[in-house]
Coordinates of C-alpha atoms and ligand atoms in Angstrom, one line a residue:
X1 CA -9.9 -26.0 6.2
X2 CA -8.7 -26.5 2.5
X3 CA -9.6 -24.6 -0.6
X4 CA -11.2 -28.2 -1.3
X5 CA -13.6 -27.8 1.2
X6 CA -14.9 -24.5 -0.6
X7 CA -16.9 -25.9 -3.7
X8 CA -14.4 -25.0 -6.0
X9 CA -13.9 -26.6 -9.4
X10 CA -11.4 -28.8 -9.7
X11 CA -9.4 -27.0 -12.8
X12 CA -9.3 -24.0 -10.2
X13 CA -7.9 -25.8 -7.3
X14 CA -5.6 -27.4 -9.8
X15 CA -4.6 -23.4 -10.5
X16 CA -4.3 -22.4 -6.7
X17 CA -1.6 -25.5 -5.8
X18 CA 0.2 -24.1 -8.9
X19 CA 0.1 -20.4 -7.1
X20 CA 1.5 -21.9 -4.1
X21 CA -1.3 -21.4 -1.8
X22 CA -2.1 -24.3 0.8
X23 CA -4.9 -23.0 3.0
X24 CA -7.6 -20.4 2.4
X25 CA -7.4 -17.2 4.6
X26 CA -9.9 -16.6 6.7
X27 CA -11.9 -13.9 4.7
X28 CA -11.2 -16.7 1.9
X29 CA -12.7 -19.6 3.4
X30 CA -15.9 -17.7 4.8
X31 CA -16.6 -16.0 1.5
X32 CA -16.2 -18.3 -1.1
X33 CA -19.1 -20.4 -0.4
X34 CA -21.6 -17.6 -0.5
X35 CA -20.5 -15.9 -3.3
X36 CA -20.7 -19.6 -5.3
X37 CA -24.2 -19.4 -3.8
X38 CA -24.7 -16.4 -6.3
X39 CA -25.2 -14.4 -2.8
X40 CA -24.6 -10.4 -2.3
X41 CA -22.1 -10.5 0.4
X42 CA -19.7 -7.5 2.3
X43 CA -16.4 -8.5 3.3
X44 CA -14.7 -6.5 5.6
X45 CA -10.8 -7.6 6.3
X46 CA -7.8 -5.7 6.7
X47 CA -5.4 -4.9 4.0
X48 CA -3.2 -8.0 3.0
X49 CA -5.5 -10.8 4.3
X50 CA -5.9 -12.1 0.9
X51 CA -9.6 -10.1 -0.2
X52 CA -8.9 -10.4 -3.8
X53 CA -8.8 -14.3 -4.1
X54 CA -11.7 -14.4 -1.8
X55 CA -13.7 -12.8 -5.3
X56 CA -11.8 -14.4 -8.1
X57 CA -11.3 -17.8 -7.3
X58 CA -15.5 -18.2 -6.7
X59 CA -16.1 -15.4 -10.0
X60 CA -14.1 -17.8 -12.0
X61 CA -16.2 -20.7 -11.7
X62 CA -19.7 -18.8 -11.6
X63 CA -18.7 -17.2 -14.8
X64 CA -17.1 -20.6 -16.6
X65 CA -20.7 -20.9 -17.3
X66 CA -21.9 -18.8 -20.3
X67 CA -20.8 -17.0 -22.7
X68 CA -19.7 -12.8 -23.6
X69 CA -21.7 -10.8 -25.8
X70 CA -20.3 -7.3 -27.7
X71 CA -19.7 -5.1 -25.8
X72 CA -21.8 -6.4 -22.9
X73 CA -19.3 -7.1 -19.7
X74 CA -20.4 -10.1 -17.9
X75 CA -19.1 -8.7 -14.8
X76 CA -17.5 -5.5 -13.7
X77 CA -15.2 -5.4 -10.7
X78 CA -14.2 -2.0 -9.1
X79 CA -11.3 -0.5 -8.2
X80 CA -9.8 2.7 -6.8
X81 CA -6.0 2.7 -8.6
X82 CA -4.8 1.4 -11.7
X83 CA -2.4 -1.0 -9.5
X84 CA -5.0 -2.9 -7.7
X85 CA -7.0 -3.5 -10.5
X86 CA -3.4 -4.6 -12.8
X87 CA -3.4 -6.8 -9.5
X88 CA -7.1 -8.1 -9.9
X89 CA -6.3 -9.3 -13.4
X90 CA -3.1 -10.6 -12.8
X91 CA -4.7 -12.5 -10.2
X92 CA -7.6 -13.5 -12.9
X93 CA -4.8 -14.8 -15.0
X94 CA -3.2 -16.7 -12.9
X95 CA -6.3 -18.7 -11.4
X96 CA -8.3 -18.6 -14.5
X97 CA -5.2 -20.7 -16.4
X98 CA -7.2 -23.7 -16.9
X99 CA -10.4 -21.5 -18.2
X100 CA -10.8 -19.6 -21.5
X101 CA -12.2 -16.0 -19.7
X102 CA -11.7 -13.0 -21.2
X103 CA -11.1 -9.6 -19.4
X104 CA -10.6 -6.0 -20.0
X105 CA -8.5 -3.4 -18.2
X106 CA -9.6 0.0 -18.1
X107 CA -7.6 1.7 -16.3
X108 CA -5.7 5.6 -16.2
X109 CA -2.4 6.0 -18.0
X110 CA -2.4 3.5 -19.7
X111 CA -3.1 3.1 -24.2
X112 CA -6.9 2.1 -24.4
X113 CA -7.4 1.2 -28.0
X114 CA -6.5 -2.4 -27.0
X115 CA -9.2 -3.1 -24.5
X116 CA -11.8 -1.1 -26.0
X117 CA -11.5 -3.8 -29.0
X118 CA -11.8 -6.3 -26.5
X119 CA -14.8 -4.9 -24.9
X120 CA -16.3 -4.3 -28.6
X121 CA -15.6 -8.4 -29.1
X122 CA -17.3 -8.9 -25.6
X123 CA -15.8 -9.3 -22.1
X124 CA -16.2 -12.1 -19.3
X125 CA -14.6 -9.4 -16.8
X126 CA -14.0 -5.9 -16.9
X127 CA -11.8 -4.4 -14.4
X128 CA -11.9 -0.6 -14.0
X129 CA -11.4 2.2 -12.1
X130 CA -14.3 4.4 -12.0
X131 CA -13.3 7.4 -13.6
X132 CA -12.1 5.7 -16.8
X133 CA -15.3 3.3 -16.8
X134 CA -17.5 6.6 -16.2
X135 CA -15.5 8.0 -19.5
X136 CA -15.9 5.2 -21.9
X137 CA -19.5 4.8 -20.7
X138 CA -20.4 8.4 -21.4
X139 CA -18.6 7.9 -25.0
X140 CA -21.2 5.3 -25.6
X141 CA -18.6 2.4 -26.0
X142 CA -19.6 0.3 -23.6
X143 CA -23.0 -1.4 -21.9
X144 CA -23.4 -2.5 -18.6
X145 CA -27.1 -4.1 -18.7
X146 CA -25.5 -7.4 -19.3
X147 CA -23.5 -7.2 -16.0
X148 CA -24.6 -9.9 -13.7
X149 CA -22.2 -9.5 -11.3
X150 CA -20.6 -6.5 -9.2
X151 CA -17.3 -5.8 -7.3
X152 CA -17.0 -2.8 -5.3
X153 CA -13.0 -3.8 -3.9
X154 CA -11.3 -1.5 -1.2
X155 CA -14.2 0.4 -0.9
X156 CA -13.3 2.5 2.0
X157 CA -10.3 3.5 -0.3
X158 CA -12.6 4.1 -3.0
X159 CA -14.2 7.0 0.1
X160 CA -11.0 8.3 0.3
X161 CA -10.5 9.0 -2.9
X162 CA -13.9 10.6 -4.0
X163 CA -15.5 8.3 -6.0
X164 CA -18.7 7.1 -4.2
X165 CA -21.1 9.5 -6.4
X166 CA -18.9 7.6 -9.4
X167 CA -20.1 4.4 -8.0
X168 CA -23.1 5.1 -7.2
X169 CA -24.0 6.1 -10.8
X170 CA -22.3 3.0 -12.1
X171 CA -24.2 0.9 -10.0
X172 CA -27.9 2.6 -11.2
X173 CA -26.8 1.5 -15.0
X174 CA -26.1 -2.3 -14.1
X175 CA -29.1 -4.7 -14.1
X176 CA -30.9 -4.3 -10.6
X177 CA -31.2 -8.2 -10.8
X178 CA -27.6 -9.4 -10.0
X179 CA -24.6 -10.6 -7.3
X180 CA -23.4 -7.1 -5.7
X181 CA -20.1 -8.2 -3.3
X182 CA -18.4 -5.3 -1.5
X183 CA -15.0 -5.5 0.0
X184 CA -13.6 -3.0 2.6
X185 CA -10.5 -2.5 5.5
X186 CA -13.0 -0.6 7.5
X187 CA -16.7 0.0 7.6
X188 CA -17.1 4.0 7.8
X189 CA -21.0 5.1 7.6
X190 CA -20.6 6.5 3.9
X191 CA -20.0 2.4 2.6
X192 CA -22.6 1.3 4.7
X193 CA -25.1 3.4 3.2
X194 CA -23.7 2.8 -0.3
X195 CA -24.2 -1.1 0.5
X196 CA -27.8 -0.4 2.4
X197 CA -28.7 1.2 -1.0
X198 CA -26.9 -1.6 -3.7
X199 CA -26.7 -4.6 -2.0
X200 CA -29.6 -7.3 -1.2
X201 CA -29.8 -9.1 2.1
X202 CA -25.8 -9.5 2.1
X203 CA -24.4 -11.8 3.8
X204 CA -22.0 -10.1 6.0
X205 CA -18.4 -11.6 7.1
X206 CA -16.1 -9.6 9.4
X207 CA -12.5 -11.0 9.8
X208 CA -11.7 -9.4 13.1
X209 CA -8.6 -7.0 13.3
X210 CA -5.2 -9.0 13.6
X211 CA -3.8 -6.2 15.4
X212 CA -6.0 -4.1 17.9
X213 CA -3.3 -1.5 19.5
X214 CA -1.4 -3.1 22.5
X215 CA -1.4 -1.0 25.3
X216 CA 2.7 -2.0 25.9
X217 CA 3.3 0.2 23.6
X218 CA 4.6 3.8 23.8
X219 CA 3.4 5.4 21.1
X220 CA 4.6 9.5 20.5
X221 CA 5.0 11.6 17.3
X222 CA 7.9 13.7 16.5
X223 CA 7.4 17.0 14.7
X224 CA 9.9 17.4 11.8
X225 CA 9.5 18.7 8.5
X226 CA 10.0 16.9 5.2
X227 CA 13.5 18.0 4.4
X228 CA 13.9 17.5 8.3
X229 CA 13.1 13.8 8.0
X230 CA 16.4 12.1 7.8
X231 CA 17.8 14.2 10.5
X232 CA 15.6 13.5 12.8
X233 CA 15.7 9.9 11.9
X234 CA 18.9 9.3 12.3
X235 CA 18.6 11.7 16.0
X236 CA 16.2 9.1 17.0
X237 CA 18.1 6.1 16.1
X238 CA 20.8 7.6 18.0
X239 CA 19.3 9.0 21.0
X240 CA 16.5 6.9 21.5
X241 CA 17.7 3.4 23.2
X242 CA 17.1 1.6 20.2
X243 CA 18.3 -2.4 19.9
X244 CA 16.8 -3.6 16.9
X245 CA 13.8 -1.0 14.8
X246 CA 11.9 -1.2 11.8
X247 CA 11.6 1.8 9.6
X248 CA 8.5 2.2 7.7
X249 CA 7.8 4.4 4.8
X250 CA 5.3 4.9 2.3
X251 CA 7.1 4.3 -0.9
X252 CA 9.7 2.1 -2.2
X253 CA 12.0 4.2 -3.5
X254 CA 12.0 6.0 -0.1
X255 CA 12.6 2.6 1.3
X256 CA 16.1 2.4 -0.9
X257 CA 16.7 5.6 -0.7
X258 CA 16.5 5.9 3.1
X259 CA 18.5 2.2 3.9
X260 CA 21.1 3.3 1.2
X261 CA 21.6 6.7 3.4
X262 CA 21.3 5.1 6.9
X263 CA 24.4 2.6 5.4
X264 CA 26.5 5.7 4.6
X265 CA 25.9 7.3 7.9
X266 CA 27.3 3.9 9.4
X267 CA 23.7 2.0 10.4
X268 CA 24.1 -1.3 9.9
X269 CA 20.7 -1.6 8.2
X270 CA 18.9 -3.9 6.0
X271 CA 15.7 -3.4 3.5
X272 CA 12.2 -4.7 2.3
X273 CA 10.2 -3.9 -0.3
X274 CA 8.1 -4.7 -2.8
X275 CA 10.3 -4.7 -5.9
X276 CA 12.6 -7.0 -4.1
X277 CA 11.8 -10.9 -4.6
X278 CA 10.5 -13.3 -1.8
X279 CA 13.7 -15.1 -1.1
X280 CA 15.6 -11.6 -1.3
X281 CA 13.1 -10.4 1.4
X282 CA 13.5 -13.2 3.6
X283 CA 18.0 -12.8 3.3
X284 CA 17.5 -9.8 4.5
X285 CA 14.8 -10.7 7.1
X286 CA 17.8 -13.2 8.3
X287 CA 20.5 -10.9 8.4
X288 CA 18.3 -8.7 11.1
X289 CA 16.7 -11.7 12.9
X290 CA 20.8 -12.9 12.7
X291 CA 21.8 -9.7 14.5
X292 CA 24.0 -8.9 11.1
X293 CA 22.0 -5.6 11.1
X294 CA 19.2 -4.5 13.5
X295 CA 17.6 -1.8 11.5
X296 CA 15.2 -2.6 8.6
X297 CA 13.5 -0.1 6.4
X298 CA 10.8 -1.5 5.1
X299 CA 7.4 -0.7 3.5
X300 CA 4.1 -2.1 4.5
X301 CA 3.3 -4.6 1.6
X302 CA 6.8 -6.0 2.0
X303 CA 6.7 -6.1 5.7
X304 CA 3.5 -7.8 5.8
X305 CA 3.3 -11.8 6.1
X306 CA 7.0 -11.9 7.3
X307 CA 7.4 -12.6 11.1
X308 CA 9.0 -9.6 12.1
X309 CA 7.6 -9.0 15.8
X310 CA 9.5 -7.7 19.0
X311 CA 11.5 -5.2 17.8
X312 CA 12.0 -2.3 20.6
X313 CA 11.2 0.3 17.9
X314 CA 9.2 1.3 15.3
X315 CA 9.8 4.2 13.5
X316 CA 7.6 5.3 11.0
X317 CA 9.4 7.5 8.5
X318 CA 5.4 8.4 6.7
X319 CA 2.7 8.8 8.2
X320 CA 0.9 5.7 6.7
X321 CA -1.8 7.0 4.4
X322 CA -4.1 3.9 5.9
X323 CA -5.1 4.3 9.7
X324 CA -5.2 0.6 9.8
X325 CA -1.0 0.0 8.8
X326 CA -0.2 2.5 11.5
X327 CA -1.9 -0.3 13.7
X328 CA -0.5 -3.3 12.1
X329 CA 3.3 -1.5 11.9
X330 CA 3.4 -0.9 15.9
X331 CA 2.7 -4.1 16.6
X332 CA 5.9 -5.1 15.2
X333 CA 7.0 -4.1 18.6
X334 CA 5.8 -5.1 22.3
X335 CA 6.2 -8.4 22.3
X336 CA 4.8 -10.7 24.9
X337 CA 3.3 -8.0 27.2
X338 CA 7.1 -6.1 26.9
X339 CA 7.0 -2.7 26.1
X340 CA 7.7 -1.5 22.9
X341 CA 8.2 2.2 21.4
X342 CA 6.7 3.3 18.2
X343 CA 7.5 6.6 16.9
X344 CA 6.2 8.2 14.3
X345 CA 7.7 11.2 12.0
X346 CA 4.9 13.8 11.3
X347 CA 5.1 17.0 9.0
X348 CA 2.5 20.1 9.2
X349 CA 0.9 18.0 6.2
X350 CA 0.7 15.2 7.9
X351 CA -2.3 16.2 10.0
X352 CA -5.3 15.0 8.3
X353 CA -3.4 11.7 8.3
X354 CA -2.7 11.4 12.5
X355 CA -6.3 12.7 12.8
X356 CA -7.5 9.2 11.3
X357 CA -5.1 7.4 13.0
X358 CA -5.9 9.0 16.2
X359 CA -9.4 8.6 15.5
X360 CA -9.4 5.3 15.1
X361 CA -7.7 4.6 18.2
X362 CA -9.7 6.3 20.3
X363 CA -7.2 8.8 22.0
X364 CA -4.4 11.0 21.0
X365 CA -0.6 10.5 20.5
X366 CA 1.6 12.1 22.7
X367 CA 4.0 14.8 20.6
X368 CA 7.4 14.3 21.4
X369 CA 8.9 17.4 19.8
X370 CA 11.8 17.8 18.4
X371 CA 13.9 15.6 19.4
X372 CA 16.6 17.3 22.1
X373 CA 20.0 16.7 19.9
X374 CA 18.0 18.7 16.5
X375 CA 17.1 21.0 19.1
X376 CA 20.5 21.9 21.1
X377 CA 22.4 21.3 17.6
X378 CA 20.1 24.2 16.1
X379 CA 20.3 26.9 18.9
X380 CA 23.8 26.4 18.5
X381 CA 24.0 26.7 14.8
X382 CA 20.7 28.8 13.5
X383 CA 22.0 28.6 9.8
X384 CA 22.4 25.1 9.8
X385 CA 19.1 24.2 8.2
X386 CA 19.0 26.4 5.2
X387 CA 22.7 26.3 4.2
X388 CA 22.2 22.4 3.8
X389 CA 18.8 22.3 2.0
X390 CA 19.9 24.6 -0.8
X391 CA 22.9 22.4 -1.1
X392 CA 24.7 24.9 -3.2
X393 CA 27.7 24.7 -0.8
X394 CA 27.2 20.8 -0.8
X395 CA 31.1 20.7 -2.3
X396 CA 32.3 22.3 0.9
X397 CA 31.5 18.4 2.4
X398 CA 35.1 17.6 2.6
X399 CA 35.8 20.4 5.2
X400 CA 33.9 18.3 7.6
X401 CA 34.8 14.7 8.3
X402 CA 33.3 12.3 6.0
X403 CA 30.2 10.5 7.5
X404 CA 31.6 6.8 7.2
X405 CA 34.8 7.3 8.1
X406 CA 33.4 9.5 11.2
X407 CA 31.2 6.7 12.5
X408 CA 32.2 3.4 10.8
X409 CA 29.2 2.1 13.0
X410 CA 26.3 3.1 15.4
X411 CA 27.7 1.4 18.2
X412 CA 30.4 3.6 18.4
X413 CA 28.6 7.2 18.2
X414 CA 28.3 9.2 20.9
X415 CA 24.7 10.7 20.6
X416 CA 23.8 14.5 21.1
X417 CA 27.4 16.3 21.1
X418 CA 28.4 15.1 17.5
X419 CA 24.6 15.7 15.9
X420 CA 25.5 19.6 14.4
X421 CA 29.0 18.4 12.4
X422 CA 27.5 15.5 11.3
X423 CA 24.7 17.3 9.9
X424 CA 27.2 19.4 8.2
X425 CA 29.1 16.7 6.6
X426 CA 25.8 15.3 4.8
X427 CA 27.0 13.9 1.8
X428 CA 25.1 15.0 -1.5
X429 CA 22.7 12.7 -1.6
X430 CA 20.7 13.9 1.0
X431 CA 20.2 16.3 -0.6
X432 CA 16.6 15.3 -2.2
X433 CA 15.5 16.2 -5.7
X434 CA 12.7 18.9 -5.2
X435 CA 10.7 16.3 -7.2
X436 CA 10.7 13.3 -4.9
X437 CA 10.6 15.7 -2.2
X438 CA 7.1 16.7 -3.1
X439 CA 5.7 13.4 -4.3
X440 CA 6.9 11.6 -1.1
X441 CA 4.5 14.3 0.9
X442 CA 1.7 13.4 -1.8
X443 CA -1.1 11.7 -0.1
X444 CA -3.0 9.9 -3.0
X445 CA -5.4 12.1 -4.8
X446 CA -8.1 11.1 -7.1
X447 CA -6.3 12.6 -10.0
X448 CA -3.2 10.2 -9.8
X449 CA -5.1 8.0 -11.6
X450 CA -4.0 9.9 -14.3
X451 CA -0.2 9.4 -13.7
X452 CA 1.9 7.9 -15.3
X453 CA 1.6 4.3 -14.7
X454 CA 5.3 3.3 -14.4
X455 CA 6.0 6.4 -11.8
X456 CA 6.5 5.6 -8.0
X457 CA 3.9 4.8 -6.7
X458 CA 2.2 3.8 -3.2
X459 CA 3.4 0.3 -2.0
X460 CA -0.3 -1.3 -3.0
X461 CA 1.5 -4.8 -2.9
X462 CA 1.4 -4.7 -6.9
X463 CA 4.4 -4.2 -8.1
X464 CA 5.1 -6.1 -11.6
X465 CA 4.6 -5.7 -15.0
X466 CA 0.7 -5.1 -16.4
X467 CA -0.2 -9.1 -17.4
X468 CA 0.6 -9.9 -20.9
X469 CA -2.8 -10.7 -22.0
X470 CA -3.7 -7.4 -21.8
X471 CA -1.8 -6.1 -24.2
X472 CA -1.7 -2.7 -22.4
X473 CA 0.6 -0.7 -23.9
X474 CA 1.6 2.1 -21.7
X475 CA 1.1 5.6 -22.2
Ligands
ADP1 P1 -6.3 -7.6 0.5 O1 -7.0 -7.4 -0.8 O2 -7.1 -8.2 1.6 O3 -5.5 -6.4 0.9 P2 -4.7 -9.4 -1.2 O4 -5.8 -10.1 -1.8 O5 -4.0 -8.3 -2.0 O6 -5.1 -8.7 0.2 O7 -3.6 -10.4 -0.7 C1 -2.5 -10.1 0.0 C2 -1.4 -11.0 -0.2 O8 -1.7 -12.3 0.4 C3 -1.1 -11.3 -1.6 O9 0.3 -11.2 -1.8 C4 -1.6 -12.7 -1.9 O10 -0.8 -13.3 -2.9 C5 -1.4 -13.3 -0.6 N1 -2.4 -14.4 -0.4 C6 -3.7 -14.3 -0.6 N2 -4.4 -15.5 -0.3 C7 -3.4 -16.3 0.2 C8 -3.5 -17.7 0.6 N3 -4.6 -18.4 0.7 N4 -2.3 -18.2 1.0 C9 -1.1 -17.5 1.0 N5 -1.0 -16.2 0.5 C10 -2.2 -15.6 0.1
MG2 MG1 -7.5 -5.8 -1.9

């Protein structure tokens, strides 16, 4: 199957060589056709199985035909953070080089008087999230009646976030005659009824999971607390029989953060994520395939689409806020029928999260505790803890041996026995700003819309600048 098989115009497939892509994914090459066809449609495919292209490429050509009126949107697309829908239109740009469309981005935190003089002009797209559409439509700037065309994207994100009753009333002021196309991970009753109500006769395409969970694998939680994280990490990595792992975490600058510490405590460890280039990636992809290091801390966007598979262990640093990454994370390991461990680092606020992820698995996760070295190290030495988060005696490091020098590598640590002075010799940066403490715990909230756009955010895949077209300033 080739994107030339799809019925897509030839300026378009011209575009999608130029982007580098060869092949349709499967999502792709089953919904394309239909939505050409002008048909309602729900896709439902995991995260980073190419959804997006699967509505642009086809929205392209249908809207090449016709022409924008003031303040009239031709089509509206959907979407739950300001970095998916930056992604959406980057992804309009570059496909839609060889047409003349024009778009609008409203999005949170970002200066609006731009695209609300673009709207005014009249768009071909608008791409919003829906509490900054619901606020500009209230204010009377904008009209949806001449919206032909509908994307609800990450729509079970959209759940999670609270803004189904948002939807829903956006939906009730487009014209009832138009092309409704839903996207989703997961199918959870809430979007079904939202599609039974806004949707006609969909056509419905289900790429099937690409990672059900393998049985191989020994999954088990360990109880820590945030400022306990990187203890019990590096406890893990120590006691646990680990050959090569991968280290998941939520954020980016978690992902730097953590690989720069593991280096100083002697790890040879490597990094992915989604600030770093392609090729960058794939070095360090090398230098763990190579043996060079056999740790990788990596977040999920980054980690995705690279062939990183049998590893003994994964670790995940976060809870992932998706049920489905937990899936697609532990079966980096388990290879072939082998047995693979994946553990997974939970806090008390980290509840809600392992409920969904149980949930969707159908049985619990055995809790692992404390690991045995945290425990030993603090019956030995109760103060340990507190005198090390409040890091005011952080320049009494030097009494204890320096971490490097210690253990110039992993290999040659003895676990258990030297846990407690290596805890005591943490070097200051461990000690984390009270700031990222409490952002890294943050599960996404409907009001971080309202952040500030160029603050750290979750690892959406989206990472570069807002496309220049838009003329966003930021705010
Ligand atoms: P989803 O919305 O399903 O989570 P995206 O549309 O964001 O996924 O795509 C995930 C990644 O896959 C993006 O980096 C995108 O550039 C890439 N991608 C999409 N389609 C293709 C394709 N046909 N070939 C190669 N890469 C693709
Ligand atoms: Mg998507």
């Amino acid at each position: 199957m080739s994107f030339a098989d799809l019925g897509l115009s030839d300026e378009l497939l011209r575009a999608v060589t130029e982007a580098g892509y060869s092949e349709p994914t499967p999502i792709q090459a089953q919904a394309i056709p239909p939505v050409l066809m002008m048909k309602d449609l729900i896709g439902i495919a995991q995260t980073g199985t190419g959804k997006t292209a699967s509505f642009v490429l086809p929205m392209i050509d249908i809207l090449a035909h016709g022409r924008s009126r003031a303040r009239m949107p031709r089509s509206l697309i959907l979407e739950p953070t300001r970095e998916l829908a930056a992604q959406v239109a980057e992804n309009f740009e570059k496909y839609g080089k060889y047409h003349k469309l024009t778009m609008a981005l409203l999005i949170g935190g970002v200066n609006m008087s731009d695209q609300i003089a673009a709207l005014e002009k009249g768009v071909d797209v608008l791409i919003a999230t829906p509490g900054r559409l619901m606020d500009l439509f209230q204010r009377g700037k904008i009209l949806l009646t001449g919206c032909g065309l509908l994307v609800i994207d990450e729509a079970d994100r959209m759940l999670d976030m609270g803004f189904i009753p948002d939807i829903e009333e956006i939906c009730t002021k487009l014209p009832a005659q138009r092309q409704t196309l839903l996207f989703s991970a997961t199918m959870p009753a809430p979007i079904k009824k939202l599609a039974d109500k806004f949707l006609s006769n969909p056509k419905q395409i289900e790429v099937s999971r690409p990672a059900s969970t393998n049985l191989s694998i020994d999954q088990s939680l360990a109880e820590t607390t945030s400022r306990g994280k990187r203890d019990t990490l590096r406890d893990l990595l120590q006691s646990a029989d680990v050959t090569t792992a991968i280290i998941f975490s939520n954020r980016k600058t978690t992902v730097r953060d953590l690989a720069q510490s593991l280096g100083r405590y002697g790890f040879k460890v490597g990094q992915i994520h989604g600030d770093m280039e392609q090729p960058e990636r794939l070095r360090e992809l090398d230098r763990f395939k190579g043996g060079e290091i056999n740790i990788l801390v990596a977040s999920d966007v980054a980690a995705r689409g690279l062939d990183i598979k049998g590893v003994s262990h994964v670790i995940n640093f976060d809870v992932p806020w998706h049920p489905d990454d937990y899936v697609h994370r532990i079966g980096r390991t388990g290879r072939g029928g082998a047995s693979g461990v994946a553990i997974t680092l939970v806090t008390p606020e980290d509840a809600e999260a392992i409920e969904a992820i149980e949930k969707l698995q159908g049985h619990k996760i055995a809790r692992r505790g404390k690991p045995a070295a945290a425990e030993q190290a603090e019956a030995a030495e109760p103060k340990r803890e507190p005198r090390r988060d409040r890091g005011e005696r952080r320049e009494k490091k030097a009494e204890a041996p320096a971490p490097r020098a210690a253990r110039p590598s992993r290999a040659e640590a003895a676990p258990r026995t030297e846990a407690a002075p290596r805890a005591e010799a943490a070097p200051r940066a461990e000690v984390p700003a009270p700031r990222d403490a409490k952002r890294e715990d943050r599960r996404p909230r409907r009001d971080d819309r309202r952040r500030d756009f160029v603050e750290d955010e979750p690892d959406d895949g989206w990472n570069g600048p807002v496309p220049s077209f838009l003329n966003v300033t930021l705010g």
